[in-house]
């Protein structure tokens, strides 16, 4: 609820959360392996920021990974700066260092190309890259914005890369 949201340390919003956003946030926090599907324009970003804040503050997760489309990266960086005090690490791909932080923000294409590598003999066999091993052993919340990107085909490289990484 709005009162609980006002006690969050990492997420702040002068308007607070609307009651339905507070309910969805609680649902996401209290239900393991939850998938929140929300209509456009109803504040999915705030739901994700608030839920990850609570989960990190309460020690339920070690890290949050936000995955967005490339054209939304800057918008999410601005939202993190405006509404959170998270230590944000934007991951731009191989040869970039994943550093300790509360949250990693990256794009589908960057993670597709950085998390897994295909076996040259059989491109259906994927193995984790050194960058992906940074997440190993962590209790991780994965937030996928516009998850319809997975809906195309189970044989797409994006789908297979995320399936292997998860």
Tab-separated table of C-alpha atoms in Angstrom:
chain	number	residue	atom	x	y	z
A	1	UNK	CA	0.000	0.000	0.000
A	2	UNK	CA	1.042	3.658	-0.091
A	3	UNK	CA	2.147	3.589	3.559
A	4	UNK	CA	4.470	0.649	2.907
A	5	UNK	CA	5.798	2.378	-0.210
A	6	UNK	CA	6.666	5.452	1.832
A	7	UNK	CA	8.960	3.304	4.015
A	8	UNK	CA	11.001	1.991	1.083
A	9	UNK	CA	14.612	3.047	1.168
A	10	UNK	CA	15.602	2.644	-2.492
A	11	UNK	CA	12.384	3.651	-4.289
A	12	UNK	CA	10.758	7.039	-3.876
A	13	UNK	CA	7.874	8.585	-5.726
A	14	UNK	CA	6.355	11.879	-4.532
A	15	UNK	CA	2.918	10.666	-5.674
A	16	UNK	CA	3.308	7.251	-4.078
A	17	UNK	CA	1.820	4.161	-5.656
A	18	UNK	CA	-1.802	3.916	-6.702
A	19	UNK	CA	-3.681	1.243	-4.714
A	20	UNK	CA	-3.671	-1.242	-7.612
A	21	UNK	CA	0.091	-0.689	-8.051
A	22	UNK	CA	0.612	-1.310	-4.339
A	23	UNK	CA	-1.424	-4.521	-4.569
A	24	UNK	CA	0.516	-5.725	-7.615
A	25	UNK	CA	3.804	-4.865	-5.943
A	26	UNK	CA	2.819	-6.908	-2.886
A	27	UNK	CA	1.718	-9.769	-5.135
A	28	UNK	CA	5.086	-9.743	-6.921
A	29	UNK	CA	7.017	-9.710	-3.660
A	30	UNK	CA	4.960	-12.376	-1.880
A	31	UNK	CA	4.567	-14.832	-4.773
A	32	UNK	CA	7.779	-16.588	-5.827
A	33	UNK	CA	8.238	-16.929	-9.586
A	34	UNK	CA	5.482	-14.413	-10.238
A	35	UNK	CA	4.779	-12.948	-13.622
A	36	UNK	CA	3.050	-9.565	-13.620
A	37	UNK	CA	1.261	-8.706	-16.838
A	38	UNK	CA	-0.082	-5.151	-16.849
A	39	UNK	CA	-1.727	-3.078	-19.567
A	40	UNK	CA	0.323	-0.258	-21.117
A	41	UNK	CA	0.291	3.045	-19.283
A	42	UNK	CA	-0.488	1.672	-15.825
A	43	UNK	CA	2.956	2.022	-14.314
A	44	UNK	CA	4.764	-1.271	-14.866
A	45	UNK	CA	8.084	0.487	-14.366
A	46	UNK	CA	7.012	1.769	-10.938
A	47	UNK	CA	5.712	-1.684	-10.038
A	48	UNK	CA	9.100	-3.202	-10.941
A	49	UNK	CA	11.121	-0.498	-9.181
A	50	UNK	CA	9.036	-0.772	-6.005
A	51	UNK	CA	9.051	-4.588	-5.967
A	52	UNK	CA	12.797	-4.790	-6.511
A	53	UNK	CA	13.331	-2.180	-3.796
A	54	UNK	CA	11.347	-4.169	-1.248
A	55	UNK	CA	12.965	-7.465	-2.232
A	56	UNK	CA	16.499	-6.070	-1.977
A	57	UNK	CA	15.782	-4.217	1.275
A	58	UNK	CA	14.211	-7.302	2.862
A	59	UNK	CA	17.055	-9.569	1.734
A	60	UNK	CA	14.802	-11.670	-0.517
A	61	UNK	CA	17.086	-11.185	-3.524
A	62	UNK	CA	20.718	-10.256	-4.002
A	63	UNK	CA	20.375	-8.464	-7.301
A	64	UNK	CA	17.859	-7.322	-9.904
A	65	UNK	CA	18.441	-7.604	-13.634
A	66	UNK	CA	16.293	-5.272	-15.744
A	67	UNK	CA	16.182	-6.183	-19.434
A	68	UNK	CA	14.727	-3.652	-21.879
A	69	UNK	CA	14.594	-2.967	-25.580
A	70	UNK	CA	17.455	-0.841	-26.857
A	71	UNK	CA	15.235	2.186	-27.519
A	72	UNK	CA	14.088	2.166	-23.854
A	73	UNK	CA	17.533	2.042	-22.222
A	74	UNK	CA	17.894	5.788	-21.714
A	75	UNK	CA	14.306	6.096	-20.419
A	76	UNK	CA	14.983	3.415	-17.796
A	77	UNK	CA	18.270	5.051	-16.790
A	78	UNK	CA	16.348	8.305	-16.234
A	79	UNK	CA	13.639	6.499	-14.220
A	80	UNK	CA	16.262	4.835	-12.016
A	81	UNK	CA	17.963	8.199	-11.433
A	82	UNK	CA	14.675	9.981	-10.696
A	83	UNK	CA	12.836	7.411	-8.586
A	84	UNK	CA	15.504	5.252	-6.949
A	85	UNK	CA	18.729	5.439	-5.031
A	86	UNK	CA	19.870	2.097	-6.459
A	87	UNK	CA	23.488	1.647	-7.386
A	88	UNK	CA	22.756	1.022	-11.083
A	89	UNK	CA	25.155	-0.772	-13.391
A	90	UNK	CA	24.265	-0.391	-17.072
A	91	UNK	CA	25.808	-3.307	-18.931
A	92	UNK	CA	26.712	-2.505	-22.527
A	93	UNK	CA	28.203	-5.840	-23.462
A	94	UNK	CA	31.371	-7.880	-23.728
A	95	UNK	CA	34.599	-6.289	-22.655
A	96	UNK	CA	32.670	-4.174	-20.163
A	97	UNK	CA	32.957	-4.921	-16.495
A	98	UNK	CA	29.964	-6.079	-14.523
A	99	UNK	CA	30.550	-4.448	-11.177
A	100	UNK	CA	28.834	-5.079	-7.849
A	101	UNK	CA	25.604	-3.121	-7.659
A	102	UNK	CA	21.976	-3.454	-6.624
A	103	UNK	CA	20.701	-3.532	-10.182
A	104	UNK	CA	22.003	-4.285	-13.646
A	105	UNK	CA	20.227	-2.707	-16.609
A	106	UNK	CA	20.830	-3.993	-20.110
A	107	UNK	CA	19.146	-4.741	-23.420
A	108	UNK	CA	17.842	-7.973	-24.880
A	109	UNK	CA	20.352	-7.884	-27.716
A	110	UNK	CA	23.305	-7.107	-25.436
A	111	UNK	CA	22.468	-9.949	-23.083
A	112	UNK	CA	21.691	-12.295	-25.967
A	113	UNK	CA	25.180	-11.678	-27.309
A	114	UNK	CA	26.911	-11.567	-23.898
A	115	UNK	CA	25.320	-14.215	-21.678
A	116	UNK	CA	25.695	-17.296	-23.815
A	117	UNK	CA	27.824	-18.601	-26.633
A	118	UNK	CA	26.859	-21.283	-29.118
A	119	UNK	CA	28.842	-24.460	-29.583
A	120	UNK	CA	30.469	-24.242	-33.046
A	121	UNK	CA	29.559	-27.861	-33.776
A	122	UNK	CA	25.917	-27.482	-32.748
A	123	UNK	CA	24.488	-23.966	-32.338
A	124	UNK	CA	21.594	-25.386	-30.309
A	125	UNK	CA	24.011	-26.054	-27.421
A	126	UNK	CA	24.590	-22.850	-25.505
A	127	UNK	CA	27.052	-22.269	-22.674
A	128	UNK	CA	27.340	-19.350	-20.269
A	129	UNK	CA	29.989	-16.726	-20.924
A	130	UNK	CA	32.286	-15.225	-18.291
A	131	UNK	CA	29.917	-12.238	-18.026
A	132	UNK	CA	26.994	-14.526	-17.189
A	133	UNK	CA	28.950	-16.237	-14.421
A	134	UNK	CA	28.840	-12.962	-12.482
A	135	UNK	CA	25.164	-13.758	-11.749
A	136	UNK	CA	25.777	-17.380	-10.723
A	137	UNK	CA	24.806	-18.166	-7.144
A	138	UNK	CA	22.904	-14.914	-6.670
A	139	UNK	CA	19.238	-14.747	-5.784
A	140	UNK	CA	18.193	-12.827	-8.854
A	141	UNK	CA	15.041	-10.975	-9.827
A	142	UNK	CA	14.758	-10.702	-13.614
A	143	UNK	CA	12.516	-7.913	-14.893
A	144	UNK	CA	11.779	-8.102	-18.612
A	145	UNK	CA	10.147	-5.017	-20.076
A	146	UNK	CA	8.026	-5.782	-23.135
A	147	UNK	CA	8.413	-9.535	-22.700
A	148	UNK	CA	6.528	-10.068	-25.956
A	149	UNK	CA	9.996	-10.132	-27.497
A	150	UNK	CA	10.104	-13.772	-26.369
A	151	UNK	CA	6.840	-14.615	-28.106
A	152	UNK	CA	8.105	-14.985	-31.661
A	153	UNK	CA	9.734	-18.361	-31.738
A	154	UNK	CA	11.312	-20.768	-29.318
A	155	UNK	CA	14.118	-21.209	-31.823
A	156	UNK	CA	15.040	-17.500	-31.904
A	157	UNK	CA	18.478	-16.625	-30.561
A	158	UNK	CA	17.000	-14.261	-27.946
A	159	UNK	CA	14.643	-16.926	-26.611
A	160	UNK	CA	17.302	-19.643	-26.546
A	161	UNK	CA	19.892	-17.369	-24.934
A	162	UNK	CA	17.564	-16.368	-22.088
A	163	UNK	CA	16.345	-19.932	-21.618
A	164	UNK	CA	19.949	-21.130	-21.281
A	165	UNK	CA	20.891	-18.285	-18.946
A	166	UNK	CA	17.858	-18.720	-16.697
